[in-house]
mmCIF file of C-alpha atoms in Angstrom:
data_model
loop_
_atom_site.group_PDB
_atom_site.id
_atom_site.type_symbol
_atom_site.label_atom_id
_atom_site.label_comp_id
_atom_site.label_asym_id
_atom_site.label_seq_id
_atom_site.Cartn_x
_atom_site.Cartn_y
_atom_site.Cartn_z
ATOM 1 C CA UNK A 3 -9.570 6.198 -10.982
ATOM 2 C CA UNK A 4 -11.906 7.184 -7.744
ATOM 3 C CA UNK A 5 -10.808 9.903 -5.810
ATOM 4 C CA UNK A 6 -10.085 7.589 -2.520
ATOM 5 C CA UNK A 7 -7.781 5.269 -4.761
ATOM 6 C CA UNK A 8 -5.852 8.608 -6.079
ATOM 7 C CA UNK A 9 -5.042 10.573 -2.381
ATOM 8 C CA UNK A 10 -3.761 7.285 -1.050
ATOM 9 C CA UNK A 11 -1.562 6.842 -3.809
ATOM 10 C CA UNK A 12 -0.121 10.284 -3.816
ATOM 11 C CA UNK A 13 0.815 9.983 -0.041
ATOM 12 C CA UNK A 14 2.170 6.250 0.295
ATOM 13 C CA UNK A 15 4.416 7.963 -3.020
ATOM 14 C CA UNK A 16 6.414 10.251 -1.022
ATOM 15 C CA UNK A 17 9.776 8.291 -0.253
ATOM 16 C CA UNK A 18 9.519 8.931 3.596
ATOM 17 C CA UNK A 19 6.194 7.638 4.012
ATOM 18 C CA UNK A 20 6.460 4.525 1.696
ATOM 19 C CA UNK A 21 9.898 3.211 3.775
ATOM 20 C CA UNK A 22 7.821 3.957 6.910
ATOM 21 C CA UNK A 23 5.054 1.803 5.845
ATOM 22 C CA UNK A 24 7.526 -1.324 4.697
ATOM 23 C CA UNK A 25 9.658 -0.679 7.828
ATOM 24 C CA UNK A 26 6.457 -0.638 10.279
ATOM 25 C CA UNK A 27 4.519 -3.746 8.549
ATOM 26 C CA UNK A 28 7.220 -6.073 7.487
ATOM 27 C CA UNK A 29 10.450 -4.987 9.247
ATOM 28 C CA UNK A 30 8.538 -4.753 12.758
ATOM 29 C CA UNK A 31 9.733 -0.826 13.169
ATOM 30 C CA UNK A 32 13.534 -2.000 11.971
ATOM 31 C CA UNK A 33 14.186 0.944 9.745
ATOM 32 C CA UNK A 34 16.107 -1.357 7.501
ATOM 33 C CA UNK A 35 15.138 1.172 4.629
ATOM 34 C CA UNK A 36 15.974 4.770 3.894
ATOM 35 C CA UNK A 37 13.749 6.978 2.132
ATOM 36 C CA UNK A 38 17.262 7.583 -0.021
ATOM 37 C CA UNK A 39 17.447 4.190 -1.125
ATOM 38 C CA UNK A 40 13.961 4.225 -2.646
ATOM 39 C CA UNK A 41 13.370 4.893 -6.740
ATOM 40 C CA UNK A 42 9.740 5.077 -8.081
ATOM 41 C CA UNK A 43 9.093 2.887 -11.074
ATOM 42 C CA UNK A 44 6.578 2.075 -13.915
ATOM 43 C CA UNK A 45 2.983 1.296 -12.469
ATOM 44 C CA UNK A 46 1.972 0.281 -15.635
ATOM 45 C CA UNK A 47 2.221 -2.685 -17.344
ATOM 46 C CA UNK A 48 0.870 -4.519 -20.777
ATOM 47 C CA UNK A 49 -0.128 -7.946 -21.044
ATOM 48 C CA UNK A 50 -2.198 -9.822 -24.407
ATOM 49 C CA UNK A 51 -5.524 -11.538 -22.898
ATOM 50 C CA UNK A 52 -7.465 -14.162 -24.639
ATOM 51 C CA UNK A 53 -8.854 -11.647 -27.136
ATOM 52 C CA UNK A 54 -5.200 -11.678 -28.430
ATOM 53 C CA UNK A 55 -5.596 -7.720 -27.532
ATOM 54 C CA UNK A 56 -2.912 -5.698 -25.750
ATOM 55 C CA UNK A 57 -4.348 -4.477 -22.165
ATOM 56 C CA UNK A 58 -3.161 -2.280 -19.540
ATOM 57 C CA UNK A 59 -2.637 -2.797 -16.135
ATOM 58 C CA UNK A 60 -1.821 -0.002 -13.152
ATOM 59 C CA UNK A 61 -0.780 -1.213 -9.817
ATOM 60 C CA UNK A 62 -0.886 1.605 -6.847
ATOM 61 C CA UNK A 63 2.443 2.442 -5.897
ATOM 62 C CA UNK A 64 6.350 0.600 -6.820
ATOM 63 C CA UNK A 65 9.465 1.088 -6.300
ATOM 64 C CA UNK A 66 12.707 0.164 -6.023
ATOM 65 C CA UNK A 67 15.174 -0.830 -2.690
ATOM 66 C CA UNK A 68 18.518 0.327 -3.928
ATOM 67 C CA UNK A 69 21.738 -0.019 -1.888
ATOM 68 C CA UNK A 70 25.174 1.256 -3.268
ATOM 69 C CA UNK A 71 23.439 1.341 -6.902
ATOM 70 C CA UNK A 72 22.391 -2.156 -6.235
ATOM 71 C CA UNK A 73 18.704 -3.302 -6.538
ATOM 72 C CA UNK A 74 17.981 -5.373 -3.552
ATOM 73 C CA UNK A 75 14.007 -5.622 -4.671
ATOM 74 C CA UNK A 76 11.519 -4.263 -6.026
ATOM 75 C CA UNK A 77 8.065 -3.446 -3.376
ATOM 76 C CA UNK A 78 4.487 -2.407 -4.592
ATOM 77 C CA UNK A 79 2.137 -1.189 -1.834
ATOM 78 C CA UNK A 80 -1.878 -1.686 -3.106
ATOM 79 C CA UNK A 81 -4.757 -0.178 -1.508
ATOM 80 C CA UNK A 82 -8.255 -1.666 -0.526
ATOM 81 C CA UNK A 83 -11.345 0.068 1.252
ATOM 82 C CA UNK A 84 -13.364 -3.357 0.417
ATOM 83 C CA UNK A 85 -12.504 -6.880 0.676
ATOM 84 C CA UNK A 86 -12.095 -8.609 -2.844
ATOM 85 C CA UNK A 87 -12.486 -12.005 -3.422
ATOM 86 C CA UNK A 88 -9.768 -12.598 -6.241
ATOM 87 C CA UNK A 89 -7.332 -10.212 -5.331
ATOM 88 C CA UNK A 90 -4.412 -12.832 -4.990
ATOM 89 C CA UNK A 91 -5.096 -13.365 -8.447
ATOM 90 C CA UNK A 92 -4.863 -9.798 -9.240
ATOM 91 C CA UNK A 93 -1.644 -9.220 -6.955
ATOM 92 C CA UNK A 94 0.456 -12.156 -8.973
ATOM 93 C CA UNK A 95 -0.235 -10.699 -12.070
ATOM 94 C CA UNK A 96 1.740 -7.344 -10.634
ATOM 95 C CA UNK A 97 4.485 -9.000 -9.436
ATOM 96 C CA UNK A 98 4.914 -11.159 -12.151
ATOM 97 C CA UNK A 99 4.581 -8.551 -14.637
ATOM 98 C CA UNK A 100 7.715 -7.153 -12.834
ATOM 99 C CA UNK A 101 9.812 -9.922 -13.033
ATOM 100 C CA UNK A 102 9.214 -9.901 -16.957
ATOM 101 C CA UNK A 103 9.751 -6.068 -16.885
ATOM 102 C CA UNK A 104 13.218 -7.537 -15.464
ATOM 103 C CA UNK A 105 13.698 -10.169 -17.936
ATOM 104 C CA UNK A 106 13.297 -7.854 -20.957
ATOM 105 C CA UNK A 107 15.765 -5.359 -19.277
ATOM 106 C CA UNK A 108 18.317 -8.351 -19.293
ATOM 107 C CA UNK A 109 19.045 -7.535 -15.662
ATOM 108 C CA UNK A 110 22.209 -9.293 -14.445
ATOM 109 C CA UNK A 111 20.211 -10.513 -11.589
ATOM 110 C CA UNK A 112 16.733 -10.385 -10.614
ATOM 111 C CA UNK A 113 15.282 -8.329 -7.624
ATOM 112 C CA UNK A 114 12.401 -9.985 -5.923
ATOM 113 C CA UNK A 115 9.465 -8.729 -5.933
ATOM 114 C CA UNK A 116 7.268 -7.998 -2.910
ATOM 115 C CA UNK A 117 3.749 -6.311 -2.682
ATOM 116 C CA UNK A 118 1.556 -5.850 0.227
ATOM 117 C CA UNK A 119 -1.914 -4.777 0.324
ATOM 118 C CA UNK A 120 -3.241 -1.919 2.696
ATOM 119 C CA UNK A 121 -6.705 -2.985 3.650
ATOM 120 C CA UNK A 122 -8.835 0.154 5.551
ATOM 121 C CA UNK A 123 -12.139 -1.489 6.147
ATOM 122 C CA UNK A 124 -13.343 -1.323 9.512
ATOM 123 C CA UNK A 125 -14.278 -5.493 9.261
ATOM 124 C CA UNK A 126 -11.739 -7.792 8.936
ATOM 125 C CA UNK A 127 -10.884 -9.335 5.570
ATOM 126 C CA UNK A 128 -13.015 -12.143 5.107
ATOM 127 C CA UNK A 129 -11.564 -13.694 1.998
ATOM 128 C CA UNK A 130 -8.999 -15.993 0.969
ATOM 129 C CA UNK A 131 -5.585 -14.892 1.115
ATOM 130 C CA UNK A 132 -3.645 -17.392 -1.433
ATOM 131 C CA UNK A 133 -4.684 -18.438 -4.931
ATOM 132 C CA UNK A 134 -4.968 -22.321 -4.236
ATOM 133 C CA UNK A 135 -7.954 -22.120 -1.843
ATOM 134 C CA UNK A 136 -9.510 -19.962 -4.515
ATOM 135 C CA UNK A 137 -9.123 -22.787 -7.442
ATOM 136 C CA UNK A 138 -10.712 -26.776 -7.797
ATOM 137 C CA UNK A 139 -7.300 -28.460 -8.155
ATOM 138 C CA UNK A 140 -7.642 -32.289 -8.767
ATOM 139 C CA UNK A 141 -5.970 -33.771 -5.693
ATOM 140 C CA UNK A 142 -3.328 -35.326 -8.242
ATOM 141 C CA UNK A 143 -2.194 -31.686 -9.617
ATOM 142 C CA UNK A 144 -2.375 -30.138 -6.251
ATOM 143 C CA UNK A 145 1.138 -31.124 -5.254
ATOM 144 C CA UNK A 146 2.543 -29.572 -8.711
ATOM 145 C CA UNK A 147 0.551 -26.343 -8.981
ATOM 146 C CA UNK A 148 2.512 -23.573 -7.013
ATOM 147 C CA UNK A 149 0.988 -21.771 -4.386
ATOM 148 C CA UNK A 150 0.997 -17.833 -4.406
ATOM 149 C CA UNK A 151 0.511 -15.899 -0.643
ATOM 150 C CA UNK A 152 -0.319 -12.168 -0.276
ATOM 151 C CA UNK A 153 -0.072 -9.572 2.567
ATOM 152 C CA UNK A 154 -3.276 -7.817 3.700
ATOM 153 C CA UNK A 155 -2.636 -5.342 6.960
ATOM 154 C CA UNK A 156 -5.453 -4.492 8.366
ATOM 155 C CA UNK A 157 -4.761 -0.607 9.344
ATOM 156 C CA UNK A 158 -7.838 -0.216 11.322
ATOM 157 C CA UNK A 159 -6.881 -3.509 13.330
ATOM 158 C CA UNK A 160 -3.376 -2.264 13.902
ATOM 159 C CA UNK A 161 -2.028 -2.281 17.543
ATOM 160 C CA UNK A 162 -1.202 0.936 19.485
ATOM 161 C CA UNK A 163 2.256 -1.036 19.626
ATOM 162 C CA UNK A 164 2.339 -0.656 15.851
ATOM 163 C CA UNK A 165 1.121 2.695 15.472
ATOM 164 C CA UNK A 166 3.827 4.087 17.744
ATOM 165 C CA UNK A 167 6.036 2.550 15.270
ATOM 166 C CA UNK A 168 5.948 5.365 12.799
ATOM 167 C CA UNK A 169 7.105 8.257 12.083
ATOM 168 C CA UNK A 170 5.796 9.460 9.008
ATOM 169 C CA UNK A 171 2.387 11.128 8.237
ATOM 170 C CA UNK A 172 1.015 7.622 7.576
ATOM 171 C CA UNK A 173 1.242 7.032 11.639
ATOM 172 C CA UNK A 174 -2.344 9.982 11.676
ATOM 173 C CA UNK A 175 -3.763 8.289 8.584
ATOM 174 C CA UNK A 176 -3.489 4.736 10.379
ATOM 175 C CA UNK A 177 -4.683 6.075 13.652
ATOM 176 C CA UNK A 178 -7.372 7.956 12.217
ATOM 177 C CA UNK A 179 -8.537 4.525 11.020
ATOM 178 C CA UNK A 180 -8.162 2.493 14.082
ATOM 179 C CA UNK A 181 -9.877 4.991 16.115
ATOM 180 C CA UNK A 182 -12.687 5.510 13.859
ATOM 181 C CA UNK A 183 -13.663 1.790 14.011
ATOM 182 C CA UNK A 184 -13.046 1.717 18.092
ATOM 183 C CA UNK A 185 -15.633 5.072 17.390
ATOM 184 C CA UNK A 186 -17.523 5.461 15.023
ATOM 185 C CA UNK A 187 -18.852 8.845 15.697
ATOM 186 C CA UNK A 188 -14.205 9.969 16.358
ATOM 187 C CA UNK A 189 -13.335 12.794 14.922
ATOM 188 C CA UNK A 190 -9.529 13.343 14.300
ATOM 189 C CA UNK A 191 -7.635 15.710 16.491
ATOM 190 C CA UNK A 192 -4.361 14.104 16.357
ATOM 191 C CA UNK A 193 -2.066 16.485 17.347
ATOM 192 C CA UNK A 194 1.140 15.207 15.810
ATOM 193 C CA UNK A 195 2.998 17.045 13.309
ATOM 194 C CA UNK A 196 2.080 16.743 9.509
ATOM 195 C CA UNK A 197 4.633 17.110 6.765
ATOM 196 C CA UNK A 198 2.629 16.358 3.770
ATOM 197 C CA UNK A 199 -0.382 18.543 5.040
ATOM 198 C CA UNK A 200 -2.274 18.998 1.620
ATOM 199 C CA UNK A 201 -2.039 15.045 1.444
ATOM 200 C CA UNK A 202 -3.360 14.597 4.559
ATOM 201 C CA UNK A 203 -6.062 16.584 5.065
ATOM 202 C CA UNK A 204 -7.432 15.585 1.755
ATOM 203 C CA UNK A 205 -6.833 11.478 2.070
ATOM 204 C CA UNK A 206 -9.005 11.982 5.369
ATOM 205 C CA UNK A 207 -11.697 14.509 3.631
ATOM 206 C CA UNK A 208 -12.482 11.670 0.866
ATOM 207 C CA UNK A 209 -12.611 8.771 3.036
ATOM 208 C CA UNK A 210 -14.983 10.205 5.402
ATOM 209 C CA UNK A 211 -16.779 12.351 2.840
ATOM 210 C CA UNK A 212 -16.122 15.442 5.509
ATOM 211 C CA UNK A 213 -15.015 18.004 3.594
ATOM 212 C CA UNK A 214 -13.974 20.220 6.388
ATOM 213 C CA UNK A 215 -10.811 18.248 6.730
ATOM 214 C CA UNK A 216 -9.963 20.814 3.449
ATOM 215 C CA UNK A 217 -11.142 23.432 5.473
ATOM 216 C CA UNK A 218 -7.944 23.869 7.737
ATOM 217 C CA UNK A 219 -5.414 27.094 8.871
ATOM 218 C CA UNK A 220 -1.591 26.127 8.924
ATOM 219 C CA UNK A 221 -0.125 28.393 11.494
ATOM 220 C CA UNK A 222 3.535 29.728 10.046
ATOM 221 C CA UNK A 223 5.603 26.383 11.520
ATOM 222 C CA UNK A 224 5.293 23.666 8.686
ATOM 223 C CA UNK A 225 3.102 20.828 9.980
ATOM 224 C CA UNK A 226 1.049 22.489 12.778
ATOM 225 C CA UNK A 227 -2.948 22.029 11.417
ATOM 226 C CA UNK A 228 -5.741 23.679 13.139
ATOM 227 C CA UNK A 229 -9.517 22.603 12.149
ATOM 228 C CA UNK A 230 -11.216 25.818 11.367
#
């Protein structure tokens, strides 16, 4: 697992910063989730591929909504510093090894199952976004083959609308990234208050390969970073 994959995972994991994420890029700053209501699952997950072999697959980040002990659904968050081409592909076999996960528990009802991807290249994603434009179908299947859709935000094209939107740590990470793209040669001096410093500091130290973003002083008040 590269180290880039592994800091953002550790930081969208905290509870406060995952519901800020969903809240931000799907419920348009609604804070329609609490970081009380969320549960961390399973990331992995086993499937048998044409070898007739068991293999194992590890999605980023999961969890579930909960709401008076009810599960309302069940949201994955996945991370991308490059475009790839088959990643719908990759995203449906995620979600629907959740739904079997659900099936085997014999829920009484099944959650739905959402998953969006985080993309933090400074280009735009350039590649198909739904599985059908990545397939040949023969214009007679095409009406019967389901379609699947996925959700790539584009944090360095985020609006200063959006980033004023949160209110978790994630609102430096994502302005760290649009700025660097507006400027290249930016260096963060953000000065709003960081809970998950350690996180932080080290998510921004492996994506720009700077590792004086390790190199900090926390003054005595929780959150308040100084660059050395």
């Amino acid at each position: 697992m590269g180290e880039k994959d592994m800091s953002e995972k550790i930081l969208e994991d905290y509870n406060d910063v995952f519901s800020d994420i969903v809240n931000v890029l799907l419920f348009h700053g609604q804070e329609l989730i609490e970081p009380s209501a969320l549960e961390s699952i399973s990331v992995h997950s086993q499937y048998k591929g044409e070898d007739a072999k068991l293999h194992e697959q590890e999605r980023d980040v999961a969890k579930k909504w909960k709401r008076y002990n009810v599960q309302l659904a069940i949201i994955g968050i996945e991370n991308q510093t490059a475009v790839e081409k088959k990643m719908p592909f990759r995203l449906i076999g995620y979600d629907g090894a959740s739904y079997k996960s659900q099936l085997q528990a014999n829920a009484a009802s099944i959650a739905p199952v959402v998953t969006i991807v985080l993309y933090f290249g400074e280009k735009h994603w350039c590649k198909e976004r739904n599985i059908k434009s990545l397939m040949n179908i023969p214009k007679e299947l095409d009406p019967y083959v389901n379609d699947y859709k996925m959700e790539v935000f584009e944090i360095a094209w985020l609006t200063d609308e959006q980033l004023e939107m949160f209110k978790s740590d994630f609102k430096v990470v994502a302005r760290f990234f649009v700025n660097k793209r507006r400027n290249p040669d930016y260096v963060a001096d953000d000065p709003t208050e960081i809970q998950h410093v350690d996180e932080v500091l080290k998510l921004l130290s492996v994506m720009t390969g700077d590792r004086d973003y390790e190199k900090v002083i926390c003054d005595e008040m929780k959150g308040q970073v100084k660059s050395m």
